[in-house]
Tab-separated table of N, CA and C and ligand atoms in Angstrom:
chain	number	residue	atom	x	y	z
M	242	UNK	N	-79.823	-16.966	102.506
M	242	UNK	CA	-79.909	-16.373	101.167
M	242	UNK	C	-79.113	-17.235	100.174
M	243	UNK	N	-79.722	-17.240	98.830
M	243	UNK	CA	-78.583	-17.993	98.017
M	243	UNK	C	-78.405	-17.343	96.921
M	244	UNK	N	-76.895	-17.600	96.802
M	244	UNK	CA	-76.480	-16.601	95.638
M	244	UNK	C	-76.759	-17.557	93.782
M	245	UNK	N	-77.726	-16.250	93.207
M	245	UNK	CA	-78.472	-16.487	91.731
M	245	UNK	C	-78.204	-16.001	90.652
M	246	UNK	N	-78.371	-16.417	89.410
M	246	UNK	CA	-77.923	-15.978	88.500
M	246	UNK	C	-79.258	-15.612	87.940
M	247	UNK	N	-79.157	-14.110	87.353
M	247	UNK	CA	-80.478	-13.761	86.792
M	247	UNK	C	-79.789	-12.944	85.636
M	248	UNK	N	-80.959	-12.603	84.507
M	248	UNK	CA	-80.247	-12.109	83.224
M	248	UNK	C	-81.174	-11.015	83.287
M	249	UNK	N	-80.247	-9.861	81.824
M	249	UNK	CA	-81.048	-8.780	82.107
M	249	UNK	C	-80.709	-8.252	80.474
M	250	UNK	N	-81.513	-7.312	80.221
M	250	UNK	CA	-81.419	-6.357	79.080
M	250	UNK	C	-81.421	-4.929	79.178
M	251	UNK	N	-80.657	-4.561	78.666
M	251	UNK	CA	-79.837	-2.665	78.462
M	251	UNK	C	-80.717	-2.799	76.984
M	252	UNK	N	-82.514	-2.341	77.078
M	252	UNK	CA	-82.739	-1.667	76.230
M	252	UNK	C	-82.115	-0.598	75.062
M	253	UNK	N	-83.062	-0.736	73.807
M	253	UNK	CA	-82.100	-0.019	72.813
M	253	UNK	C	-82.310	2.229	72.832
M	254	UNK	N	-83.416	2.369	73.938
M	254	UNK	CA	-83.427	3.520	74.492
M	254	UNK	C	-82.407	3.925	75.947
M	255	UNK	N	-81.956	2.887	76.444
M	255	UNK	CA	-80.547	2.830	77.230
M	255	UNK	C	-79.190	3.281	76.226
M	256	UNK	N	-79.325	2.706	75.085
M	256	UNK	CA	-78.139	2.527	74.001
M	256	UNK	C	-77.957	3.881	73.202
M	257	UNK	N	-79.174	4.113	73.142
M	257	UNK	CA	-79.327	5.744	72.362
M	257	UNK	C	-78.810	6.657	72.988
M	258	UNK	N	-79.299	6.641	74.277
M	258	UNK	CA	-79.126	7.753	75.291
M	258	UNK	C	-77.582	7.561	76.236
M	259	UNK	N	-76.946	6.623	75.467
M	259	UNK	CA	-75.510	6.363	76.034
M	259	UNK	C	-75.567	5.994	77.961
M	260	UNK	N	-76.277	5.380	78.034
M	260	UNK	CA	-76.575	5.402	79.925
M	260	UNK	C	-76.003	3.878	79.860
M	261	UNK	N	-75.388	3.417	79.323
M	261	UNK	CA	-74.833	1.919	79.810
M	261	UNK	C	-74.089	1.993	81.417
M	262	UNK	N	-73.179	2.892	81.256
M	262	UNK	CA	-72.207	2.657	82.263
M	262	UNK	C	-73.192	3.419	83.135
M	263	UNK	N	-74.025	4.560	83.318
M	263	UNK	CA	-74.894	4.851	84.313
M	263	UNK	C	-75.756	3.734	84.564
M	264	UNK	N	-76.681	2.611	84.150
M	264	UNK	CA	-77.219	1.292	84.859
M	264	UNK	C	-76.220	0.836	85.335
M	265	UNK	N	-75.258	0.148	84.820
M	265	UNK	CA	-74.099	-0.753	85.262
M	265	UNK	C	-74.108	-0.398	86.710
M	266	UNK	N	-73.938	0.935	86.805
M	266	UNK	CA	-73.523	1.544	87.893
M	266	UNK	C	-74.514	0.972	89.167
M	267	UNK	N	-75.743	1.149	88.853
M	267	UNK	CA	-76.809	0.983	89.302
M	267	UNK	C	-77.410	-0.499	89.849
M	268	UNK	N	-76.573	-1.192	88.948
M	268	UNK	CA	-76.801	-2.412	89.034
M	268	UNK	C	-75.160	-2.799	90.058
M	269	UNK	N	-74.022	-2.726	89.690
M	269	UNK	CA	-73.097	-2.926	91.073
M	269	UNK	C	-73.397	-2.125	92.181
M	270	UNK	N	-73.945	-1.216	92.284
M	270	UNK	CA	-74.109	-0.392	94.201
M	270	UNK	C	-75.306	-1.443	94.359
M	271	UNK	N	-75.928	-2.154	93.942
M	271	UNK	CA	-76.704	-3.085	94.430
M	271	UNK	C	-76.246	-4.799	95.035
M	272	UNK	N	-74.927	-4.624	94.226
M	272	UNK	CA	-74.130	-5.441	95.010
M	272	UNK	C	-74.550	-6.985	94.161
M	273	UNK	N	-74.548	-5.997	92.802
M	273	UNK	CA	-74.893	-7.607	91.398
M	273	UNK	C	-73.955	-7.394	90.920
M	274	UNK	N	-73.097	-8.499	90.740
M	274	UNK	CA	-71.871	-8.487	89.744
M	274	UNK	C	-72.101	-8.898	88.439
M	275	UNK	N	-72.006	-8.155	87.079
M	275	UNK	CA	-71.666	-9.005	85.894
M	275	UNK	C	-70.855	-9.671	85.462
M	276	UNK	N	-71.481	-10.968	85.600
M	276	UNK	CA	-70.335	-11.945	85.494
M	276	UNK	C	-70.749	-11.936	83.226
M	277	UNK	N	-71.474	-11.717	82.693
M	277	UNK	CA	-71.061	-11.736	81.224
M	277	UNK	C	-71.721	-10.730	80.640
M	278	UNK	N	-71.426	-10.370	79.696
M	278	UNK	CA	-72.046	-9.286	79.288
M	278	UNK	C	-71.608	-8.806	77.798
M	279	UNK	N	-72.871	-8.789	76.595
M	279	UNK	CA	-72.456	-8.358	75.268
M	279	UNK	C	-73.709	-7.693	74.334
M	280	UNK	N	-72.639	-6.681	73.638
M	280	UNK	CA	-73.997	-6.015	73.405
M	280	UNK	C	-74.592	-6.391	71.811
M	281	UNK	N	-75.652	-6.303	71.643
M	281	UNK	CA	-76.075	-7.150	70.444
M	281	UNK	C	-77.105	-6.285	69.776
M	282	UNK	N	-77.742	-6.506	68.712
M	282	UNK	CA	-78.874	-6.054	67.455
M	282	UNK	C	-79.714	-6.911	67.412
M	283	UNK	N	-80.509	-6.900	67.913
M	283	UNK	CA	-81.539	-8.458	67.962
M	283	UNK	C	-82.302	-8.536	66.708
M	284	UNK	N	-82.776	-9.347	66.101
M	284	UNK	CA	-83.419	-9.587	64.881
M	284	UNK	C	-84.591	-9.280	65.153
M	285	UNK	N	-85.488	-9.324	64.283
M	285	UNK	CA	-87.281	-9.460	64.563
M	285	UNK	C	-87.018	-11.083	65.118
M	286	UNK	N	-86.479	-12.338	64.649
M	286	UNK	CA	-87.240	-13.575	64.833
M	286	UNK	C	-86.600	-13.505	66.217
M	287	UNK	N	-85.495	-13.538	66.633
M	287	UNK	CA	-84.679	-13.193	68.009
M	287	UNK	C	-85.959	-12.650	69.145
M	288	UNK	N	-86.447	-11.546	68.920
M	288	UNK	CA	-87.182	-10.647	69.722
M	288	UNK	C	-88.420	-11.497	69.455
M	289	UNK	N	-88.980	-11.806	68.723
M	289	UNK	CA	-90.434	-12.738	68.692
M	289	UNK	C	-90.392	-13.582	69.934
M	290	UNK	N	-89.065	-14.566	69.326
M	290	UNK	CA	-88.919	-15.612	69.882
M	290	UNK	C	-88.339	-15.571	71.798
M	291	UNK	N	-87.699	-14.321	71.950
M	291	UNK	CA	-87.527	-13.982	73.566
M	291	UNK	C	-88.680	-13.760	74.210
M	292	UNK	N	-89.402	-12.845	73.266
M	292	UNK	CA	-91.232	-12.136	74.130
M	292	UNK	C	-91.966	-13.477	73.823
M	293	UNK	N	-91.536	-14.530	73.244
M	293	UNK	CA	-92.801	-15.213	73.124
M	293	UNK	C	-93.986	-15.599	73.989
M	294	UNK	N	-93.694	-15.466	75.399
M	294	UNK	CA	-94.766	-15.822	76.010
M	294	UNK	C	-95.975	-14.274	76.055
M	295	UNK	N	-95.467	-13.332	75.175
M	295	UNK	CA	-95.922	-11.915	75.204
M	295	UNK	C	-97.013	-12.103	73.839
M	296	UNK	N	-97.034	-12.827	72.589
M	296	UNK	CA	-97.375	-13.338	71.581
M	296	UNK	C	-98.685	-12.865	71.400
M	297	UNK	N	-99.691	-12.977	72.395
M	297	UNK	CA	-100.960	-12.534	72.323
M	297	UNK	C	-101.519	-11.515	72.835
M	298	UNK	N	-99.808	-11.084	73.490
M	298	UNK	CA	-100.928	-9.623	74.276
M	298	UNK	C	-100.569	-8.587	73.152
M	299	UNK	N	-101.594	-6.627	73.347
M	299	UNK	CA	-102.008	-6.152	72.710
M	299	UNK	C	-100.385	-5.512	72.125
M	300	UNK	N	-99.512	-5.497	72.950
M	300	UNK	CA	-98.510	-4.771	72.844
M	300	UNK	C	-97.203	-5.365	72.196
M	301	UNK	N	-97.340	-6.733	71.839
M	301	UNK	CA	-96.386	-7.360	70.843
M	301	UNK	C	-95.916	-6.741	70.176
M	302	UNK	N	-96.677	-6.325	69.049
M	302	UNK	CA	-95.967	-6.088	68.053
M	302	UNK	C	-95.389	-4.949	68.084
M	303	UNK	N	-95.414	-3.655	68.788
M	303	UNK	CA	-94.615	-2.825	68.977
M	303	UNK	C	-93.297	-3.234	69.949
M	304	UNK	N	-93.705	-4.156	70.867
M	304	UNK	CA	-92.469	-4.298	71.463
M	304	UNK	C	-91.354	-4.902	71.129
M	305	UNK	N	-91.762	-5.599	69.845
M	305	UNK	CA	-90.809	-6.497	69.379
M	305	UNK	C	-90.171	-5.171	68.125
M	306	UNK	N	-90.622	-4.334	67.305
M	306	UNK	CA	-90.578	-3.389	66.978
M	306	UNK	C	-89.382	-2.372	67.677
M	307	UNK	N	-89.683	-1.562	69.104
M	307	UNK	CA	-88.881	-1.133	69.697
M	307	UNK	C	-87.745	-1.758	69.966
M	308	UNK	N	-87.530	-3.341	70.677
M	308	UNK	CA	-86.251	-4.207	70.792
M	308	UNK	C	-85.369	-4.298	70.166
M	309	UNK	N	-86.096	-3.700	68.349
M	309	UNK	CA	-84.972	-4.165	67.315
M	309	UNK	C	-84.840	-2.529	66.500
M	310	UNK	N	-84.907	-1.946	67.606
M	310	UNK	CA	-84.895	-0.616	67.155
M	310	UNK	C	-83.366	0.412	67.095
M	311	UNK	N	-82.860	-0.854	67.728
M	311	UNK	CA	-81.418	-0.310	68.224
M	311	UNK	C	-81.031	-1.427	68.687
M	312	UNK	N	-79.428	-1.111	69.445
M	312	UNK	CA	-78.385	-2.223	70.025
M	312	UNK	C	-78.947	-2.092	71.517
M	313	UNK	N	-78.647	-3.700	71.883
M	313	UNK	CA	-78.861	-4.153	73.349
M	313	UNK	C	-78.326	-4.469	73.700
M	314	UNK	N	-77.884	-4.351	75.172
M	314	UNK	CA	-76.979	-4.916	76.108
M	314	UNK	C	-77.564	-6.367	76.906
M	315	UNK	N	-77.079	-6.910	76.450
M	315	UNK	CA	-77.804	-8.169	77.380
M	315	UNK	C	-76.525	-9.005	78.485
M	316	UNK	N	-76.882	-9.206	79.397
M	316	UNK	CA	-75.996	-9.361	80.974
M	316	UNK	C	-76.406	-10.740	81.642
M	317	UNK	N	-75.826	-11.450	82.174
M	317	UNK	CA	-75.652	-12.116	83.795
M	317	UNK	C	-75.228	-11.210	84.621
M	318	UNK	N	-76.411	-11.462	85.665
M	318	UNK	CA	-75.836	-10.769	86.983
M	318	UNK	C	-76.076	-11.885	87.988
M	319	UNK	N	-75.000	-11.659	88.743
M	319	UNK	CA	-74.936	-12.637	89.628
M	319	UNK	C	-74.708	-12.134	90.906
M	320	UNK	N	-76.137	-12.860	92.306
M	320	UNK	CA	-75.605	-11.807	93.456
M	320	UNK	C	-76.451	-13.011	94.413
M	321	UNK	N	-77.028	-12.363	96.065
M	321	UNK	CA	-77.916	-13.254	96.730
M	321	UNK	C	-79.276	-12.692	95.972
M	322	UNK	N	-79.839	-13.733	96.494
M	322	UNK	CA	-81.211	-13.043	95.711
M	322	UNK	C	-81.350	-12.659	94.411
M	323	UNK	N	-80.572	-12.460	92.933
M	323	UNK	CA	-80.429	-11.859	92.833
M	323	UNK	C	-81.326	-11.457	91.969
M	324	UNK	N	-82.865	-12.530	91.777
M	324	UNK	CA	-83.575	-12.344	90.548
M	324	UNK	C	-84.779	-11.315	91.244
M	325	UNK	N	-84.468	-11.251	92.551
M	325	UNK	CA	-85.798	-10.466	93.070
M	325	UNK	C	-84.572	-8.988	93.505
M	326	UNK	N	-83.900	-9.492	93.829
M	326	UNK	CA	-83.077	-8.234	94.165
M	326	UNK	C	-83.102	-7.045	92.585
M	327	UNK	N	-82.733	-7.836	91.643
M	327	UNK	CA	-83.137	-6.847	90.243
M	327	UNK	C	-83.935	-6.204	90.474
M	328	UNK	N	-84.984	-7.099	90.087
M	328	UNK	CA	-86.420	-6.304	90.112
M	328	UNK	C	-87.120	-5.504	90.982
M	329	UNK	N	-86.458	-6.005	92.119
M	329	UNK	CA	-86.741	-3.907	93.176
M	329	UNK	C	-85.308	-2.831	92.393
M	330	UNK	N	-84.636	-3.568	92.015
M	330	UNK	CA	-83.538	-2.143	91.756
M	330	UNK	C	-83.729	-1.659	90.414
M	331	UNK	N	-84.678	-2.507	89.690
M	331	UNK	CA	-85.571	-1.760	88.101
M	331	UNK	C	-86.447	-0.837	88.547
M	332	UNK	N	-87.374	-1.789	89.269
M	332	UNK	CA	-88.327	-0.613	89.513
M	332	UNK	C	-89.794	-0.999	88.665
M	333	UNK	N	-91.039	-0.960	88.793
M	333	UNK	CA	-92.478	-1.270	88.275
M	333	UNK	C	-92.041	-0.861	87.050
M	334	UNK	N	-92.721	-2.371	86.034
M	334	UNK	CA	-92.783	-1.875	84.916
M	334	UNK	C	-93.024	-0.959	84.091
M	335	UNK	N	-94.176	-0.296	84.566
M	335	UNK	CA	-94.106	1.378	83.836
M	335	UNK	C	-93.637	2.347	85.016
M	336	UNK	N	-92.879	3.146	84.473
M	336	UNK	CA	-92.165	4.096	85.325
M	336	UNK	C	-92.918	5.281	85.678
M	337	UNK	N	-94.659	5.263	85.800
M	337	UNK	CA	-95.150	6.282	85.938
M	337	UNK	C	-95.394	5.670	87.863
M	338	UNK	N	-94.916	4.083	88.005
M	338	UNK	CA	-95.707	3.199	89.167
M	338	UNK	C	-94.173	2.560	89.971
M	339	UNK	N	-93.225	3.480	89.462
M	339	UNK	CA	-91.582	2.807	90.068
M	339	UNK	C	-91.128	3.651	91.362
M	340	UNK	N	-90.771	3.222	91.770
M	340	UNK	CA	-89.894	3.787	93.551
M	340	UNK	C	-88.730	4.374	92.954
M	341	UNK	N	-88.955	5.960	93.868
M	341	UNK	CA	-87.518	6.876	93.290
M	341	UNK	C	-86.122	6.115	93.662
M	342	UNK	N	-85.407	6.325	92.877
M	342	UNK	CA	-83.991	5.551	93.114
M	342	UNK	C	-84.111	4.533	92.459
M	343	UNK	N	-84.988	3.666	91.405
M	343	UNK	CA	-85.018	2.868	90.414
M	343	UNK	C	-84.207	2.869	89.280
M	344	UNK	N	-84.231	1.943	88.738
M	344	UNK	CA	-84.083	2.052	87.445
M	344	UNK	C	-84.752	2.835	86.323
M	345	UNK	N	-85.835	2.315	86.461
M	345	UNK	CA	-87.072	2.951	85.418
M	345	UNK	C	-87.406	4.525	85.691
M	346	UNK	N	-87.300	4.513	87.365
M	346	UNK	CA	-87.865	5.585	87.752
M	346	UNK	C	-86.807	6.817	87.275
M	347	UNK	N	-85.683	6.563	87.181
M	347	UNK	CA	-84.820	7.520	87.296
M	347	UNK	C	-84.352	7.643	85.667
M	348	UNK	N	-84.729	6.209	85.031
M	348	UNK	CA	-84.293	6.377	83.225
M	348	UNK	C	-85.494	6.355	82.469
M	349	UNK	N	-86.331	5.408	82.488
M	349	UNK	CA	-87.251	5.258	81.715
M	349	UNK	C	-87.987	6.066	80.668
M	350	UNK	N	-88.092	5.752	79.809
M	350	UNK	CA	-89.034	6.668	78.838
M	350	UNK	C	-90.356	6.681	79.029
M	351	UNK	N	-90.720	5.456	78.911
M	351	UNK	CA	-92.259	4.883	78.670
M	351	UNK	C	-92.389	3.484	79.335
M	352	UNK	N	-93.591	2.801	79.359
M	352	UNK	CA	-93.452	1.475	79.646
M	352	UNK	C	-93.522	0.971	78.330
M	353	UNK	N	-93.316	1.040	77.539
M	353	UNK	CA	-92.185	0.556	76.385
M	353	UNK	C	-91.160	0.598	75.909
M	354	UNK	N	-90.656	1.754	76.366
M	354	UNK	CA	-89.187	2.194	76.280
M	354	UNK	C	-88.562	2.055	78.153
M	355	UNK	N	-88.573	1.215	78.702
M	355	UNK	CA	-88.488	1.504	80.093
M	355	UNK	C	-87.280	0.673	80.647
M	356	UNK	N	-86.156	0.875	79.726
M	356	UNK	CA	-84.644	1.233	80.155
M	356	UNK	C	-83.814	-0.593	80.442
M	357	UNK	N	-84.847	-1.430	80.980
M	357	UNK	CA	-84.230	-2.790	81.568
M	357	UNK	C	-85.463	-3.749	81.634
M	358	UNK	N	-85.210	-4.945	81.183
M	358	UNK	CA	-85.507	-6.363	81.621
M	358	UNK	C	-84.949	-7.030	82.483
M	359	UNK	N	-85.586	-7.658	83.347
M	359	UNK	CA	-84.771	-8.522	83.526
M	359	UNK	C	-86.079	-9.801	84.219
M	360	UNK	N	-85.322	-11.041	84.503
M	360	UNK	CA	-86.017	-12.193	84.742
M	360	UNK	C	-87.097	-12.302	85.911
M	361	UNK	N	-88.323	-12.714	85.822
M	361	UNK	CA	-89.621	-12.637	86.709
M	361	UNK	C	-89.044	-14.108	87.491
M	362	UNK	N	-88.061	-14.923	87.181
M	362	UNK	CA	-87.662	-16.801	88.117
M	362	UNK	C	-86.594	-16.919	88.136
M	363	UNK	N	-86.451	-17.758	89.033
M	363	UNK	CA	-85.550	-18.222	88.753
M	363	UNK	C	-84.936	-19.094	87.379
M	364	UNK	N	-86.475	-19.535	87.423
M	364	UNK	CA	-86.466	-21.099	86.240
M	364	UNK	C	-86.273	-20.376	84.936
M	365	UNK	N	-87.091	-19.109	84.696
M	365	UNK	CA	-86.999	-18.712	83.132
M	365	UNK	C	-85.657	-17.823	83.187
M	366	UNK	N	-84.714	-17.612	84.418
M	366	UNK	CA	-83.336	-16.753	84.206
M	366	UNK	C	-82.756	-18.222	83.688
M	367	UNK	N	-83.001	-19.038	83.991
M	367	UNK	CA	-81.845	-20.212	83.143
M	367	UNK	C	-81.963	-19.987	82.046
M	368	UNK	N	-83.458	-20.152	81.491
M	368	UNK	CA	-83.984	-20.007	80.406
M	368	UNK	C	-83.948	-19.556	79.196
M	369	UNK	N	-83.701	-17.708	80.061
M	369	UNK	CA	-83.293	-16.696	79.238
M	369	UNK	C	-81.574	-16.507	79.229
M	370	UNK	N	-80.990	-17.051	80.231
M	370	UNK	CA	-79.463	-16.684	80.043
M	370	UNK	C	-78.798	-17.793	78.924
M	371	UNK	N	-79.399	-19.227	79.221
M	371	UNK	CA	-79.231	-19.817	77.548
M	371	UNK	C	-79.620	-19.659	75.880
M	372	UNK	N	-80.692	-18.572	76.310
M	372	UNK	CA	-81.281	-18.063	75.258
M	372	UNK	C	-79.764	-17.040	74.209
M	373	UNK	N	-79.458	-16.060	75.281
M	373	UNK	CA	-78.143	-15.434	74.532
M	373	UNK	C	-76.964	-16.049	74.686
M	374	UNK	N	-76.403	-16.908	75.854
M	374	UNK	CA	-75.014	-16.700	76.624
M	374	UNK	C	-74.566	-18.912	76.050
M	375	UNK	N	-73.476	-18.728	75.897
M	375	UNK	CA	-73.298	-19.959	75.752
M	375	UNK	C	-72.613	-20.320	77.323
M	376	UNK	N	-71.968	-21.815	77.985
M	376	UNK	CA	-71.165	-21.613	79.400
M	376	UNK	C	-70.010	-20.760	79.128
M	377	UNK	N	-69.359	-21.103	78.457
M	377	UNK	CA	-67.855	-20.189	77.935
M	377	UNK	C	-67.901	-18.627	78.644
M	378	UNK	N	-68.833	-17.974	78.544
M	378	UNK	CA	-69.053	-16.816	78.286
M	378	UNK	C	-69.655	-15.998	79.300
M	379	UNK	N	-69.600	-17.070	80.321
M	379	UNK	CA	-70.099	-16.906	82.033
M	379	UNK	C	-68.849	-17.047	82.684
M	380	UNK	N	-68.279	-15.650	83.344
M	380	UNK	CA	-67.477	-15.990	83.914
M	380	UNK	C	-67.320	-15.502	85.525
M	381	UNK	N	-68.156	-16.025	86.472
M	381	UNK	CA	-68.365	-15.622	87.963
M	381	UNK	C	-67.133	-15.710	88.652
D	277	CMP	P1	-90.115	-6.468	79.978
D	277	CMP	O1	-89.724	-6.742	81.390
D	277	CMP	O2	-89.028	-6.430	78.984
D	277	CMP	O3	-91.192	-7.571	79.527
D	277	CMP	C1	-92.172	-7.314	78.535
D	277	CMP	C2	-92.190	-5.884	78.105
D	277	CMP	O4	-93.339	-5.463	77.404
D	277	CMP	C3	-92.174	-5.019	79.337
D	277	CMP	O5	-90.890	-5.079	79.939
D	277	CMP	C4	-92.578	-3.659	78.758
D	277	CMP	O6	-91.476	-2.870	78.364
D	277	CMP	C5	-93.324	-4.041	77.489
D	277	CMP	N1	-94.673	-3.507	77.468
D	277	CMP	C6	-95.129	-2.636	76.557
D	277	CMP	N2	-96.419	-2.339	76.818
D	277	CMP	C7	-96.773	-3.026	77.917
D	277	CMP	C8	-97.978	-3.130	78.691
D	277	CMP	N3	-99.086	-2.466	78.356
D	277	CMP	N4	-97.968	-3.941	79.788
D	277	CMP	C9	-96.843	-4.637	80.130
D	277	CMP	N5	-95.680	-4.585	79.418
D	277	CMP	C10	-95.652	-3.773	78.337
């Protein structure tokens, strides 16, 4: 196994509903450490420019809409595995299709409001963790 750095987002329906420290939670019994973590207001061009590979599908423009609808938590987590290990402990993107004991399954609103992001690679967690995080600000 090798230990990965994958990034993630504390949606702004996480932020409303005050559940930070309930994911957190969720995310260490999984045995991911945050090594950085800050919470932010993303712009419209910010959120364009993160979904961009999302640009043409039908659901853009609301999603970029919802992102900047509120404050986000955006994270390094660092663990084995840890970009696939996330994404079983999120749970299927819409939470009507997530495994009980998820993320989504257990917070989610909607599959637009559905509580966490986090990275589909390794290659685009580099990607996306330079997108918010400068090195400084990684601290494993
Ligand atoms: P996320 O992992 O942040 O990546 C893209 C987001 O688009 C996804 O989670 C969903 O919250 C959101 N989204 C909204 N509608 C859809 C849809 N119909 N199919 C897939 N993703 C959607």
């Amino acid at each position: 196994m090798a230990l990965e750095k994958t990034f993630s987002i504390l949606k702004p329906d996480v932020t409303r509903r005050n559940l930070t420290g309930k994911i957190n939670e969720k995310i260490e019994s999984a045995g991911l450490r945050i090594i950085a973590q800050k919470r932010l207001w993303l712009t419209r061009p910010q959120a364009e420019a993160f979904y961009g590979v999302h640009a043409t599908r039908s659901f853009f423009d609301d999603l970029c809409t919802f992102m900047t609808s509120g404050p986000v938590v955006v994270q390094v987590l660092e663990g084995e595995n840890a970009v696939v290990n996330y994404r079983n402990v999120m749970g299927a993107t819409n939470p009507a299709n997530a495994t009980p004991g998820t993320i989504r399954k257990e917070f989610a609103e909607s599959i637009e409001a559905n509580s966490v992001h986090g990275s589909d690679s390794l290659e685009n967690a580099a990607t996306e963790i330079k997108f918010f995080f400068g090195d400084i600000e990684i601290v494993g």
